[in-house]
Structures are given as C-alpha cells and as structure tokens.
Amino acid sequence: MCKSENIYLPNLATIEAIVDETPDVRTLRLVFQDEQVRENFSFRAGQFAEYSSFGFGESTFCIASAPTRKGYIECCFRSVGRVTESLRRLEVGDTVGVRGPYGNSFPIEDFYGKSLVFIAGGIALPPLRTVIWNCLDLRDKFKDITIVYGARSEADLVYKHELKEWQERDDVRLVKCVDPGGAGPDFDGKVGFVPTVLEEAAPSAENTIALVCGPPIMIKFTLPVLERLGFTDDNIYTTLENRMKCGVGKCGRCNVGNVYVCKDGPVFTARQVKAMSQEF
Amino acid sequence: MPQIITEQNLRNLIDLLVKEAKLVVGPKLSGSVVLYEPLTAGSDLTLDALPRRSSKELFFPICEDILSYKRENGSMKVTDVDRSQFPEAVLIGAPPCDAGSPAILDAVMSWDYKDEFYLERRRKSTIVGIACTKGDDACFCRAVGLAPDAEAGSDLFLTPLKDGSYACKAVTEKGEALVAAHRNLFAEGAGGDPVPFVDQGVGKLDLVKIKKWLEEHFEDPLWEKIADICVGCGACAFICPACHCFDINDEGSTDDGVRRKHWDACGFAKFTNHASGHNPRDVQNKRYRNRIMHKFKYYDGKFGKTLCTGCGRCIRACPVGIDIAEILETINSKQD
C-alpha cells in the first residue's frame, strides 16, 4: 500500500465503543488497527476526517474527541443518509475507514490566559466538545470557562453524561437550555433559545474568546448578542459545516466563494465569515 | 527548426505509436458523432469536427477506482490502485480548447495534496494539439485568453496547411522527444499557407473587468434573470474540459468492492445539501451563479487561471439555451 501517494486511501479503525447520544445521534470510539498509525496519529481541535463505511462510501465529521486524549478518536453523527445509516448499523469490533485529519483548527495556544465562552446548538456540540476537553485538560492555562448549550428538546441534548460532569465541576459554568416546549418535568436547565439564554447569562467579553457552533439560524441570531456583550469579530470563532467529500480541496463541493472550507477552514473567525460571500 | 508532417505521415505516426503499445486517443467517428476515443490505427483519426465531449476524461475519467476493499478471514483489507499500470498515452488532434484544459486543471489537482490519479496520467501523456479551423458560433476561446492557434497545454502543436500537411512546433520537451523518436516522419521547413481560422461570434473579453463585476455583484438581479431557467441537468459540466467536481462512492458489498471517484456537478440540486437539510444553494439560480463565479472568479482567485477554455460545448448542449458567452458579454458590457 503506497499510503503517501493515494490521498483517498483511508486508515482502518476498529469501533471500540458506541454511545447513543439521542435516538438518532451516535458516538463511535475508534482505534486505528495499524500500530504505527495508532502511535503517530495526531490532530488539532477543530480538524475533521472522512469516515467510511465499506460498501457505502464516506461521510465528513469533525473529530469530536480531544487531541489531549491519546490512543483513540471519536466521531459523533446523526443518521440522515445512506452512509451515516450504514455506519449506524455497524457494531463494536467492526471496521471503518478514516482519512484525515483535514482542515485547519482552533488556535488554542492563542487562547492561553483568556476566558472562553462556548456556545453550541443541537448536534453542533461535537466540534466544540473537542476544544472543551482540550482546554479542560489544560485547565490552568485558561481563566473562566462558560458553556452555553441548547437543543430543541431535552432528548436532543447530546453528551448528556458529560453535561452532567461539566455541571458538577466548579471550574466550568454550564448553562444548559432547550427550546420552549422541549423541556420535561424534571429538566434542570433553562427554557429558551440559545441566543436569548446567552444574553441572560451575559458572560464578560473582557479578555474572552467566544466559540460558536450551531445551525446557521442560531449563529445568525447569536452573533448580534455577542456583539452587544462586547465581543469583537476577531474574538469570535466558528466552524462552517459545509458538505464535503474529498476533504483535500479537489472535489469542488465545499467552496464558499474563493474559500475551500475543507482546506482554509472549517474554523473561521466572525470577521472572516462576514467577509465571505453569504452562501453557507 | 520548424518541422512539417504530411497527413499520411501523421496517420503513420499514430500507427507507430499504437505498435509501441501506447494508448493513442484522438477524435474518431463513433456512430454518428465524433468522440475522443482510443485510435487503433491512423485511419481512425478524423479532424472534421470538434468532438462532442472534451478530452478531459483521458486524465480525469468519468469514473475510476481509487481503492478496493475485501474482507479476508474476518479482517478488512484495503488495496491501493496500481497506478504504475496507467498507460503511456498520446492525445492527438486536440484543438486548443481541449489541449489547454489539463494546464488549467493541474493547479487544483496538485496544490497541497496531490491527486496522483490525475497527475500520474498527466506525467504519462503527451498532447499533440492542433490549430482549430473548425470553430462555430458557439466557440469563444478568444474571450477567455486562448485562440484557435494557442499552444498552451500542447506538447507538440500542429497547424493545418492548405496543402493538407501540418506545420509542427515542439512546445515542450515531451513534444521534442516525440518528434525525435519519429524523425523520419517529419521534414524540416516552415511549410506553406495555414488554413484560415473561422471567426468566432465572441471576441476577446476583459476578464479582469468581468471578475471585478462578479466580485461586486454576488447579489444581482442578473442571476435570477439568466439562471432561473437552468434545469440543473449537469450537461454543461459533464462535457466541459475544465469542470472538475467529483463525488466518491463505493460499489460492491460490505465485504468486497471498490471505491470510486466519479464526476459530479455543482448544478445538481443536492450538491451542497448539508446533513441538516440546510442547502446554501437552495435554488437553481444560486447554483448557476456558482458555476459562473467558480469559472471566472473563484478559480482565478485561488489559482490565477480561468476555469474555462471557451470550447462552447456547454452552449451547444444546454437544453434550455443558456449561453455562457452571451452572459460574459453582458457582464463585459456593463458600465458600473
């Protein structure tokens, strides 16, 4: 196998664990089968990979686990199409293909000494979860850490076990919310849309970086809130979740104007996003 | 020193190249249409018409295997494609609008990550371009900086002469090597009068001005006016020498099969559809706008090249009569 030459050749990984986050969102913990790959594989928070289910093809997801956790990677996906539904049919011990890591990443070193506010909606928590754990594993390098996470309903909240863990830590402030009508009788979070809940939580913008990930509509309404709270466009980071296929700037699918999201992104500052043609 | 080759010797050259076990591809009558197809003899070559599809597929096939996978004794095994088996190839008789396309596609296929499927075929190919004397009203190569006698992309360039022979110019070392290896088929000399080119409907356009207008008019009524009629059939992309969008899919069972890269088109409705159901290009005019923007703004911004050779195939093939040259002329004539 001439790995260096065929950019489309995946590494093989074994599914080590499966967690059902919601009725249709699943996390796979993957361990590379080749010992050398397992030892040498490294990535940065924010990068993505192409995951393949043999017989069906490839899908693009961020690497949802933290680069500080070695020996495995995790991906988290909702079953919406042919490839993701076939990935969902796989069991512990089955093989998947993994190409990557691809794309740019969050410049975590630049965030040292600052406070962080993570804002996520629905299944957009995984691209921030990698950063959250990365930063929590280096906790003393950051000041306050706030996480505002919301979903349509209680059932749609992903990583429930980790939300609980973050809630119980005294070095993290978690603000959990669901849309109106989405809370059960025992829900211990807030009821409201993410931008509103964020505004109520009012994290300080001073020496703070905001990281936002969510559906386009959530991002659209969150950016003005951040602006009102005093965040500048250079201190707000997001990821563009464009449809991708090759992952390496060839197939022409993920372009937003001159920008190849798979190569130039997926991580951008609000300033960079605002400079793009509004086609995402 | 300029060289001349007679038409008979050009056909003899093809015979020799086929005997040398090279893949020789050129315009050939296939049923009722002319297509770029493997030539088995010099007599197969026809230079009477522009082939229906471009020659891009010699380097970038419509569909190609990029790996195979097989479960053996319970373990999945992935096998790379042996690209050393790709044939030495000669593309012969490609007019500048086709000969010029690999020179444009090299940029996207080789930046950062290298697409060795495309690049290996490029390394193993020699392009014998030919000055175009068969243009029609749909041709607009001059508009995009090429010309019927443009050598860009050709390794050896032929100019048809009125006496039926061809003036030859080795443009690259590959072209020189081809002549040197078959020197007895070529004669030294400048040759006689060239066959005149056919005037094109569209002349040279100001691509810098067009690019600037595109930059400033992402939202413009023009897009709805010209592009709402697009039916998203993808014909324009599939016959284009420069379009390079592709998809990757598996064919086979979960235990045994191949993974394939195959052409795709940004005009297709679900090309950019997100898993969430959100589609950034949710209506056809946005998709057509992307086609124009990609060819005349985005690719230029990224790689400094126009992603169009002016072959006019998309104009001839469009089922609803969208004329990309007319659109460029419209933009070029705008004063703001």
Coordinates of C-alpha atoms in Angstrom, one line a residue:
Chain A
M1 CA 0.0 0.0 0.0
C2 CA 1.7 3.3 -1.1
K3 CA 0.0 5.4 1.5
S4 CA 1.8 8.6 0.8
E5 CA 0.6 8.7 -2.8
N6 CA -3.1 7.9 -2.7
I7 CA -4.7 10.7 -0.9
Y8 CA -8.0 8.9 -0.9
L9 CA -6.7 5.8 0.9
P10 CA -8.2 5.5 4.5
N11 CA -6.6 4.0 7.5
L12 CA -8.6 1.2 9.1
A13 CA -10.0 1.6 12.6
T14 CA -12.0 -0.6 14.8
I15 CA -15.1 0.5 16.6
E16 CA -14.2 0.2 20.3
A17 CA -17.3 1.6 21.8
I18 CA -20.7 3.0 20.8
V19 CA -22.7 5.6 22.7
D20 CA -26.2 6.5 21.7
E21 CA -26.4 10.2 22.5
T22 CA -30.0 10.7 21.3
P23 CA -32.4 8.4 19.4
D24 CA -30.6 9.3 16.1
V25 CA -27.2 10.6 17.2
R26 CA -24.4 8.2 17.9
T27 CA -20.8 8.4 19.0
L28 CA -18.2 5.9 17.8
R29 CA -14.9 5.5 19.6
L30 CA -12.4 4.3 17.0
V31 CA -9.0 2.8 17.4
F32 CA -6.6 2.6 14.5
Q33 CA -5.7 -1.0 13.6
D34 CA -2.2 -0.3 12.5
E35 CA 0.1 0.1 15.5
Q36 CA 2.2 2.7 13.8
V37 CA -0.8 4.8 12.7
R38 CA -2.2 4.5 16.2
E39 CA 1.0 5.9 17.7
N40 CA 1.7 8.6 15.1
F41 CA -1.8 9.9 14.5
S42 CA -2.2 13.4 15.8
F43 CA -4.6 16.2 15.2
R44 CA -5.7 19.6 16.5
A45 CA -9.1 20.5 17.9
G46 CA -11.4 21.6 15.1
Q47 CA -10.0 19.3 12.4
F48 CA -12.3 16.8 10.6
A49 CA -11.9 13.4 9.0
E50 CA -13.6 11.4 6.3
Y51 CA -15.1 8.3 7.8
S52 CA -16.1 5.4 5.6
S53 CA -18.4 2.5 5.9
F54 CA -17.2 0.0 3.3
G55 CA -19.8 -0.7 0.7
F56 CA -21.5 2.7 1.2
G57 CA -18.8 5.4 1.0
E58 CA -17.6 8.3 3.1
S59 CA -19.1 11.0 5.3
T60 CA -17.4 14.0 6.9
F61 CA -17.5 14.6 10.6
C62 CA -15.3 16.6 12.9
I63 CA -13.0 14.7 15.3
A64 CA -15.2 15.0 18.4
S65 CA -12.7 13.7 21.0
A66 CA -9.9 15.9 22.4
P67 CA -6.4 15.8 20.9
T68 CA -5.2 15.6 24.5
R69 CA -6.8 12.1 24.8
K70 CA -4.5 9.7 23.0
G71 CA -5.0 6.3 21.6
Y72 CA -8.4 6.7 20.1
I73 CA -10.6 9.2 18.3
E74 CA -14.4 9.7 18.4
C75 CA -16.9 10.9 15.9
C76 CA -20.5 11.8 16.5
F77 CA -23.1 11.8 13.8
R78 CA -26.8 11.9 13.2
S79 CA -28.2 9.2 10.9
V80 CA -29.6 11.2 7.9
G81 CA -28.3 9.5 4.8
R82 CA -27.0 6.3 3.2
V83 CA -23.5 6.4 4.7
T84 CA -24.5 7.5 8.2
E85 CA -27.3 4.9 8.3
S86 CA -24.8 2.2 7.3
L87 CA -22.3 3.5 9.9
R88 CA -25.1 3.2 12.5
R89 CA -25.7 -0.4 11.6
L90 CA -22.0 -1.3 12.5
E91 CA -21.3 -2.8 15.8
V92 CA -18.4 -2.8 18.3
G93 CA -15.5 -4.7 16.7
D94 CA -16.4 -3.7 13.1
T95 CA -14.1 -1.8 10.9
V96 CA -14.4 1.7 9.4
G97 CA -12.1 3.7 7.3
V98 CA -10.7 7.1 8.4
R99 CA -8.9 9.6 6.3
G100 CA -7.5 12.7 7.8
P101 CA -7.1 14.8 9.9
Y102 CA -8.0 17.6 7.5
G103 CA -8.6 21.3 7.7
N104 CA -7.4 24.0 10.0
S105 CA -8.0 24.1 13.7
F106 CA -8.8 26.4 16.7
P107 CA -5.6 28.3 17.6
I108 CA -5.8 27.1 21.2
E109 CA -2.4 28.4 22.1
D110 CA -3.6 31.9 21.3
F111 CA -6.4 31.5 23.9
Y112 CA -3.9 30.8 26.8
G113 CA -4.5 33.3 29.6
K114 CA -8.0 34.2 28.3
S115 CA -11.6 33.2 29.3
L116 CA -13.6 31.1 27.0
V117 CA -17.3 31.0 26.2
F118 CA -18.5 28.0 24.2
I119 CA -21.9 28.4 22.5
A120 CA -23.4 25.3 20.8
G121 CA -26.7 24.3 19.4
G122 CA -28.0 20.7 18.9
I123 CA -25.6 18.4 17.2
A124 CA -23.1 21.2 16.8
L125 CA -21.6 20.4 20.2
P126 CA -19.1 17.8 18.9
P127 CA -16.9 20.3 17.0
L128 CA -16.7 22.3 20.3
R129 CA -16.5 19.3 22.6
T130 CA -13.0 18.6 21.2
V131 CA -11.9 22.1 22.2
I132 CA -13.8 22.0 25.5
W133 CA -12.0 18.8 26.6
N134 CA -8.7 20.0 25.1
C135 CA -9.0 23.2 27.3
L136 CA -10.2 21.4 30.4
D137 CA -7.2 19.0 30.1
L138 CA -5.1 22.2 30.2
R139 CA -7.3 23.9 32.7
D140 CA -4.8 26.1 34.4
K141 CA -3.9 27.8 31.1
F142 CA -7.4 29.5 30.8
K143 CA -9.4 31.8 33.0
D144 CA -13.2 31.4 33.2
I145 CA -14.8 28.7 31.0
T146 CA -18.5 29.0 30.2
I147 CA -20.5 26.6 28.1
V148 CA -23.9 27.6 26.7
Y149 CA -25.5 24.6 25.1
G150 CA -29.0 24.2 23.9
A151 CA -31.1 21.8 21.8
R152 CA -34.7 21.7 20.6
S153 CA -35.7 19.3 23.3
E154 CA -34.2 17.5 26.3
A155 CA -34.0 14.4 24.3
D156 CA -31.9 16.2 21.6
L157 CA -29.1 17.2 24.0
V158 CA -26.0 15.2 23.1
Y159 CA -23.3 14.1 25.6
K160 CA -25.7 14.1 28.5
H161 CA -23.2 12.3 30.7
E162 CA -20.6 14.9 30.0
L163 CA -23.1 17.8 30.5
K164 CA -23.6 16.4 34.0
E165 CA -19.9 16.2 34.5
W166 CA -19.4 19.8 33.4
Q167 CA -22.3 20.9 35.6
E168 CA -20.7 19.3 38.6
R169 CA -17.2 20.8 38.1
D170 CA -16.6 24.0 39.9
D171 CA -14.2 25.3 37.3
V172 CA -16.8 25.3 34.5
R173 CA -20.0 27.2 34.2
L174 CA -22.6 25.3 32.2
V175 CA -25.8 26.9 31.0
K176 CA -28.0 24.2 29.5
C177 CA -31.2 25.0 27.7
V178 CA -33.9 23.7 25.5
D179 CA -36.3 25.4 23.2
P180 CA -39.7 26.3 24.6
G181 CA -41.8 23.2 24.7
G182 CA -38.8 20.9 24.7
A183 CA -38.3 20.5 28.5
G184 CA -39.6 17.5 30.5
P185 CA -40.9 18.0 34.1
D186 CA -37.5 17.2 35.6
F187 CA -35.3 19.4 33.3
D188 CA -32.8 21.2 35.4
G189 CA -31.7 23.7 32.7
K190 CA -33.2 26.8 31.2
V191 CA -36.0 27.0 28.7
G192 CA -35.3 29.4 25.8
F193 CA -33.4 29.8 22.6
V194 CA -29.6 29.8 22.7
P195 CA -29.1 33.5 21.8
T196 CA -31.6 34.6 24.4
V197 CA -30.1 32.3 27.1
L198 CA -26.6 33.5 26.2
E199 CA -27.7 37.2 26.6
E200 CA -29.2 36.4 30.0
A201 CA -26.1 34.5 31.1
A202 CA -24.1 37.6 30.0
P203 CA -20.6 36.3 30.1
S204 CA -18.0 39.0 30.2
A205 CA -16.3 39.8 26.9
E206 CA -13.2 41.1 28.6
N207 CA -10.1 39.1 27.6
T208 CA -12.6 36.4 26.4
I209 CA -12.8 34.3 23.2
A210 CA -16.3 33.1 22.1
L211 CA -16.5 29.8 20.1
V212 CA -19.9 29.3 18.4
C213 CA -21.2 26.3 16.6
G214 CA -24.7 25.5 15.6
P215 CA -27.3 25.7 12.8
P216 CA -27.0 28.8 10.6
I217 CA -30.1 30.3 12.1
M218 CA -28.7 30.0 15.6
I219 CA -25.4 31.6 14.5
K220 CA -27.2 34.3 12.8
F221 CA -29.0 35.4 16.0
T222 CA -26.1 34.7 18.3
L223 CA -23.6 37.0 16.6
P224 CA -25.5 40.2 17.4
V225 CA -25.9 39.1 21.0
L226 CA -22.1 38.6 21.3
E227 CA -21.6 42.0 19.7
R228 CA -23.9 43.5 22.4
L229 CA -22.0 41.7 25.1
G230 CA -18.8 43.4 23.8
F231 CA -17.2 40.7 21.7
T232 CA -15.3 41.7 18.6
D233 CA -15.4 39.8 15.3
D234 CA -11.7 38.7 15.8
N235 CA -12.6 37.2 19.2
I236 CA -15.5 35.0 17.9
Y237 CA -14.7 31.7 16.3
T238 CA -17.0 29.3 14.5
T239 CA -16.8 26.4 12.1
L240 CA -18.5 26.1 8.8
E241 CA -20.2 22.8 8.4
N242 CA -20.3 22.6 4.7
R243 CA -20.9 19.5 2.8
M244 CA -17.6 18.0 1.9
K245 CA -16.4 14.9 0.1
C246 CA -12.7 14.7 -0.8
G247 CA -11.6 16.8 2.2
V248 CA -8.5 17.9 0.4
G249 CA -9.5 20.8 -1.9
K250 CA -10.2 18.9 -5.1
C251 CA -13.9 17.9 -5.5
G252 CA -15.3 21.4 -5.6
R253 CA -18.1 20.8 -3.2
C254 CA -17.5 22.9 -0.1
N255 CA -16.4 26.2 -1.6
V256 CA -17.8 29.4 -0.2
G257 CA -16.5 31.9 -2.7
N258 CA -12.7 31.6 -3.0
V259 CA -12.6 29.8 0.3
Y260 CA -12.2 26.0 0.3
V261 CA -13.8 25.2 3.6
C262 CA -12.0 21.8 3.7
K263 CA -8.6 23.4 3.3
D264 CA -9.0 27.0 4.5
G265 CA -11.4 26.0 7.3
P266 CA -13.5 24.7 8.8
V267 CA -12.5 27.1 11.6
F268 CA -13.0 30.8 10.9
T269 CA -13.3 34.0 12.9
A270 CA -16.5 36.0 12.6
R271 CA -14.5 38.6 10.8
Q272 CA -13.5 36.0 8.1
V273 CA -17.1 34.7 7.8
K274 CA -18.5 38.2 7.4
A275 CA -16.0 38.8 4.6
M276 CA -17.2 35.8 2.6
S277 CA -20.0 35.7 0.0
Q278 CA -23.1 34.9 2.1
E279 CA -23.5 31.4 0.8
F280 CA -23.4 29.0 3.7
Chain B
M1 CA 13.9 24.3 -36.6
P2 CA 10.3 24.2 -37.8
Q3 CA 9.0 20.8 -38.9
I4 CA 6.4 19.6 -41.4
I5 CA 4.4 16.4 -41.3
T6 CA 2.2 15.2 -44.1
E7 CA -1.3 14.0 -43.3
Q8 CA -0.3 10.5 -44.3
N9 CA 2.7 10.6 -42.0
L10 CA 0.6 11.9 -39.2
R11 CA -1.6 8.8 -39.6
N12 CA 1.6 6.7 -39.9
L13 CA 2.8 8.2 -36.6
I14 CA -0.4 7.0 -35.0
D15 CA 0.1 3.5 -36.4
L16 CA 3.6 3.5 -35.0
L17 CA 2.5 4.8 -31.6
V18 CA -0.2 2.1 -31.4
K19 CA 2.5 -0.5 -32.2
E20 CA 4.6 0.9 -29.4
A21 CA 1.8 -0.1 -27.2
K22 CA 0.9 3.5 -26.4
L23 CA -2.7 4.5 -25.7
V24 CA -3.4 6.9 -28.6
V25 CA -6.6 8.9 -28.2
G26 CA -8.0 11.3 -30.8
P27 CA -11.1 12.4 -32.5
K28 CA -12.9 9.4 -34.0
L29 CA -16.2 8.9 -35.6
S30 CA -18.2 6.8 -33.2
G31 CA -21.6 6.1 -34.6
S32 CA -22.9 9.4 -35.8
V33 CA -20.8 11.6 -33.5
V34 CA -17.1 12.4 -33.2
L35 CA -15.7 11.5 -29.8
Y36 CA -12.2 11.3 -28.3
E37 CA -11.6 7.5 -28.4
P38 CA -8.7 5.2 -28.4
L39 CA -7.4 5.0 -32.0
T40 CA -6.4 1.6 -33.3
A41 CA -4.9 2.9 -36.5
G42 CA -4.0 6.2 -38.1
S43 CA -7.0 5.8 -40.4
D44 CA -9.3 6.2 -37.3
L45 CA -8.4 9.9 -36.8
T46 CA -10.9 12.4 -38.0
L47 CA -10.3 16.1 -37.8
D48 CA -13.5 17.2 -39.4
A49 CA -15.4 18.2 -36.3
L50 CA -14.9 19.1 -32.6
P51 CA -15.6 16.0 -30.6
R52 CA -18.9 16.0 -28.7
R53 CA -17.2 15.6 -25.3
S54 CA -13.9 17.1 -24.2
S55 CA -10.6 15.2 -23.9
K56 CA -10.5 15.8 -20.1
E57 CA -11.5 12.2 -19.4
L58 CA -8.2 10.9 -20.6
F59 CA -6.7 12.5 -17.5
F60 CA -9.7 12.5 -15.3
P61 CA -12.0 9.6 -16.2
I62 CA -15.8 9.9 -15.7
C63 CA -15.4 7.1 -13.1
E64 CA -12.3 5.5 -11.7
D65 CA -11.4 3.1 -9.0
I66 CA -9.4 4.7 -6.2
L67 CA -9.1 1.6 -4.0
S68 CA -10.6 -1.8 -3.5
Y69 CA -11.6 -3.4 -0.2
K70 CA -12.1 -7.0 0.7
R71 CA -12.8 -8.8 4.0
E72 CA -10.5 -11.7 4.4
N73 CA -10.7 -14.1 7.4
G74 CA -12.8 -11.5 9.2
S75 CA -10.4 -8.6 8.6
M76 CA -11.0 -5.8 6.2
K77 CA -8.1 -5.3 3.7
V78 CA -7.8 -2.1 1.6
T79 CA -5.7 -2.3 -1.5
D80 CA -4.4 0.7 -3.4
V81 CA -4.8 1.0 -7.2
D82 CA -1.5 0.2 -9.1
R83 CA -1.1 3.5 -10.9
S84 CA 2.2 2.2 -12.5
Q85 CA -0.2 0.3 -14.8
F86 CA -1.6 3.5 -16.2
P87 CA -0.7 3.5 -19.9
E88 CA 1.7 5.9 -21.7
A89 CA -0.7 7.9 -23.7
V90 CA -0.7 10.3 -26.6
L91 CA -3.6 12.7 -27.1
I92 CA -3.6 13.6 -30.7
G93 CA -5.7 16.2 -32.6
A94 CA -7.0 18.2 -29.7
P95 CA -7.8 21.8 -30.5
P96 CA -6.5 24.5 -28.1
C97 CA -9.8 24.4 -26.1
D98 CA -9.2 20.8 -25.2
A99 CA -5.4 20.7 -25.2
G100 CA -5.4 23.7 -22.9
S101 CA -7.6 22.2 -20.2
P102 CA -5.0 20.0 -18.3
A103 CA -2.8 23.0 -18.0
I104 CA -5.7 24.6 -16.1
L105 CA -6.6 21.5 -14.0
D106 CA -3.0 20.8 -13.0
A107 CA -3.4 23.7 -10.5
V108 CA -6.3 22.2 -8.5
M109 CA -5.0 18.7 -8.7
S110 CA -1.6 19.4 -7.4
W111 CA -2.0 22.1 -4.8
D112 CA -1.1 20.9 -1.3
Y113 CA -2.5 17.3 -1.5
K114 CA -1.6 15.7 -4.8
D115 CA -4.2 13.8 -6.8
E116 CA -1.9 11.1 -8.1
F117 CA -4.6 9.5 -10.2
Y118 CA -4.8 12.7 -12.4
L119 CA -1.1 13.6 -12.0
E120 CA 0.2 10.1 -13.0
R121 CA -1.9 10.2 -16.2
R122 CA -0.6 13.7 -16.9
R123 CA 3.0 12.6 -16.4
K124 CA 2.5 9.7 -18.8
S125 CA 0.8 11.7 -21.5
T126 CA 1.9 13.7 -24.5
I127 CA -0.5 16.2 -26.0
V128 CA -0.4 16.8 -29.8
G129 CA -2.6 19.9 -30.1
I130 CA -3.9 21.2 -33.4
A131 CA -4.8 24.7 -34.5
C132 CA -8.5 24.9 -34.8
T133 CA -10.1 25.6 -38.2
K134 CA -13.5 24.1 -37.3
G135 CA -14.9 26.7 -35.0
D136 CA -18.5 27.7 -35.0
D137 CA -20.8 30.4 -33.5
A138 CA -20.6 28.8 -30.1
C139 CA -16.8 29.0 -29.8
F140 CA -15.4 31.7 -27.6
C141 CA -11.9 30.7 -26.9
R142 CA -10.6 34.1 -27.7
A143 CA -12.8 35.5 -24.9
V144 CA -11.0 33.5 -22.3
G145 CA -7.5 34.2 -23.4
L146 CA -7.0 31.3 -25.7
A147 CA -7.1 31.3 -29.5
P148 CA -7.6 28.9 -32.4
D149 CA -3.8 28.8 -32.6
A150 CA -2.9 28.9 -28.9
E151 CA -0.2 26.4 -27.9
A152 CA -0.9 26.4 -24.2
G153 CA -1.2 22.9 -22.9
S154 CA 0.2 21.2 -26.1
D155 CA 3.5 19.4 -26.1
L156 CA 3.6 19.4 -29.9
F157 CA 1.4 21.8 -31.8
L158 CA 0.2 21.3 -35.4
T159 CA -1.0 23.9 -37.7
P160 CA -3.0 22.7 -40.7
L161 CA -1.7 24.0 -44.0
K162 CA -3.6 24.5 -47.2
D163 CA -1.7 21.7 -49.0
G164 CA -3.0 19.2 -46.4
S165 CA 0.2 18.9 -44.4
Y166 CA 0.8 20.3 -40.9
A167 CA 3.4 22.7 -39.6
C168 CA 4.8 21.3 -36.3
K169 CA 6.1 23.1 -33.3
A170 CA 7.6 21.3 -30.3
V171 CA 6.3 23.3 -27.4
T172 CA 7.8 21.2 -24.6
E173 CA 10.5 18.6 -24.1
K174 CA 7.8 15.9 -24.4
G175 CA 6.9 17.3 -27.8
E176 CA 10.6 17.4 -28.8
A177 CA 11.0 13.8 -27.7
L178 CA 8.0 12.7 -29.8
V179 CA 9.5 14.3 -32.9
A180 CA 13.0 13.0 -32.2
A181 CA 11.7 9.4 -31.8
H182 CA 10.0 9.5 -35.2
R183 CA 12.2 11.9 -37.0
N184 CA 11.8 10.2 -40.4
L185 CA 8.1 11.1 -40.4
F186 CA 8.9 14.8 -40.2
A187 CA 10.5 17.1 -42.7
E188 CA 12.3 20.3 -42.0
G189 CA 10.8 23.5 -43.2
A190 CA 8.2 26.2 -42.4
G191 CA 5.6 24.9 -44.8
G192 CA 3.0 26.8 -46.9
D193 CA 0.0 28.8 -46.0
P194 CA -2.0 27.9 -42.9
V195 CA -5.7 27.0 -43.3
P196 CA -7.6 30.2 -42.1
F197 CA -9.4 30.1 -38.7
V198 CA -13.1 30.5 -38.5
D199 CA -14.2 33.8 -37.0
Q200 CA -15.8 33.4 -33.6
G201 CA -19.0 35.0 -32.5
V202 CA -17.4 36.4 -29.4
G203 CA -14.1 38.3 -29.4
K204 CA -11.7 38.9 -26.6
L205 CA -13.4 39.9 -23.4
D206 CA -11.9 41.9 -20.5
L207 CA -11.7 39.1 -17.9
V208 CA -10.3 41.4 -15.3
K209 CA -13.4 43.6 -15.6
I210 CA -15.7 40.6 -15.6
K211 CA -14.0 39.3 -12.4
K212 CA -14.4 42.6 -10.8
W213 CA -18.1 42.8 -11.6
L214 CA -18.6 39.3 -10.3
E215 CA -16.8 40.3 -7.0
E216 CA -19.2 43.3 -6.6
H217 CA -22.4 41.7 -7.8
F218 CA -22.9 38.5 -5.8
E219 CA -26.5 39.6 -5.3
D220 CA -27.7 40.9 -8.6
P221 CA -31.0 40.6 -10.5
L222 CA -29.0 39.2 -13.4
W223 CA -28.7 35.8 -11.7
E224 CA -32.4 35.3 -11.4
K225 CA -32.9 36.7 -14.9
I226 CA -30.4 34.4 -16.7
A227 CA -30.2 31.4 -14.4
D228 CA -33.7 30.6 -13.2
I229 CA -34.3 28.7 -16.4
C230 CA -31.4 26.4 -15.7
V231 CA -32.9 22.9 -15.2
G232 CA -29.8 21.6 -13.4
C233 CA -29.2 18.7 -15.8
G234 CA -25.4 19.0 -15.4
A235 CA -24.8 18.5 -19.2
C236 CA -22.7 21.7 -19.2
A237 CA -20.4 20.4 -16.5
F238 CA -20.1 16.9 -17.9
I239 CA -18.9 18.0 -21.3
C240 CA -16.8 20.8 -20.0
P241 CA -13.0 20.5 -20.4
A242 CA -12.4 22.3 -17.1
C243 CA -15.1 21.3 -14.7
H244 CA -13.6 19.0 -12.0
C245 CA -16.2 18.4 -9.4
F246 CA -16.5 14.8 -8.3
D247 CA -18.1 12.5 -5.7
I248 CA -16.7 9.4 -4.1
N249 CA -18.8 6.3 -3.6
D250 CA -18.5 2.6 -3.0
E251 CA -19.6 -0.1 -5.4
G252 CA -19.9 -3.6 -4.1
S253 CA -21.0 -5.3 -0.9
T254 CA -19.8 -4.5 2.6
D255 CA -17.3 -7.3 2.2
D256 CA -15.9 -6.8 -1.2
G257 CA -15.9 -3.9 -3.6
V258 CA -14.3 -0.8 -5.0
R259 CA -14.3 2.8 -4.0
R260 CA -14.8 5.1 -7.0
K261 CA -14.3 8.7 -7.8
H262 CA -16.8 10.0 -10.3
W263 CA -17.8 13.2 -11.9
D264 CA -20.4 15.4 -10.2
A265 CA -21.8 18.9 -11.0
C266 CA -22.4 22.0 -8.9
G267 CA -25.6 22.4 -10.8
F268 CA -27.2 19.4 -9.2
A269 CA -29.8 20.4 -6.5
K270 CA -28.2 18.3 -3.7
F271 CA -24.6 19.0 -4.5
T272 CA -24.2 21.3 -1.4
N273 CA -27.1 20.0 0.7
H274 CA -26.0 19.7 4.3
A275 CA -26.8 16.7 6.5
S276 CA -29.1 19.0 8.5
G277 CA -31.2 19.6 5.4
H278 CA -29.9 23.2 5.1
N279 CA -28.8 23.9 1.5
P280 CA -26.7 27.0 0.9
R281 CA -27.5 26.9 -2.8
D282 CA -31.2 26.0 -2.5
V283 CA -32.4 27.4 -5.8
Q284 CA -31.1 26.9 -9.3
N285 CA -30.0 30.4 -10.0
K286 CA -27.7 30.3 -7.0
R287 CA -26.2 27.1 -8.4
Y288 CA -25.7 28.6 -11.8
R289 CA -24.2 31.7 -10.2
N290 CA -21.7 29.4 -8.6
R291 CA -20.8 27.9 -11.9
I292 CA -20.0 31.3 -13.4
M293 CA -18.3 32.6 -10.2
H294 CA -16.2 29.4 -10.0
K295 CA -15.0 29.7 -13.6
F296 CA -14.3 33.4 -13.8
K297 CA -13.7 34.5 -10.2
Y298 CA -13.1 31.8 -7.6
Y299 CA -10.6 29.6 -9.6
D300 CA -8.8 32.7 -10.7
G301 CA -8.6 34.0 -7.2
K302 CA -7.2 30.7 -6.0
F303 CA -5.0 29.6 -8.8
G304 CA -4.7 32.6 -11.1
K305 CA -6.4 30.8 -14.0
T306 CA -9.7 31.0 -15.7
L307 CA -11.6 27.7 -15.4
C308 CA -12.9 27.8 -19.0
T309 CA -11.4 27.2 -22.4
G310 CA -14.2 28.7 -24.5
C311 CA -14.9 25.4 -26.3
G312 CA -18.6 26.3 -26.4
R313 CA -19.8 22.8 -25.7
C314 CA -22.0 24.0 -22.8
I315 CA -23.7 26.3 -25.2
R316 CA -24.3 23.7 -27.8
A317 CA -25.6 21.2 -25.2
C318 CA -27.7 23.3 -22.9
P319 CA -31.3 22.0 -23.3
V320 CA -32.7 25.5 -22.4
G321 CA -30.3 27.5 -24.4
I322 CA -28.2 29.1 -21.7
D323 CA -25.3 30.8 -23.4
I324 CA -22.3 31.4 -21.2
A325 CA -20.6 33.5 -23.8
E326 CA -23.6 35.8 -24.0
I327 CA -23.6 36.1 -20.2
L328 CA -19.9 37.1 -20.3
E329 CA -20.6 39.6 -23.0
T330 CA -23.5 41.0 -21.0
I331 CA -21.3 41.4 -17.9
N332 CA -18.4 42.8 -20.0
S333 CA -20.7 45.5 -21.4
K334 CA -21.9 46.7 -18.0
Q335 CA -20.6 50.1 -17.1
D336 CA -20.9 50.0 -13.3

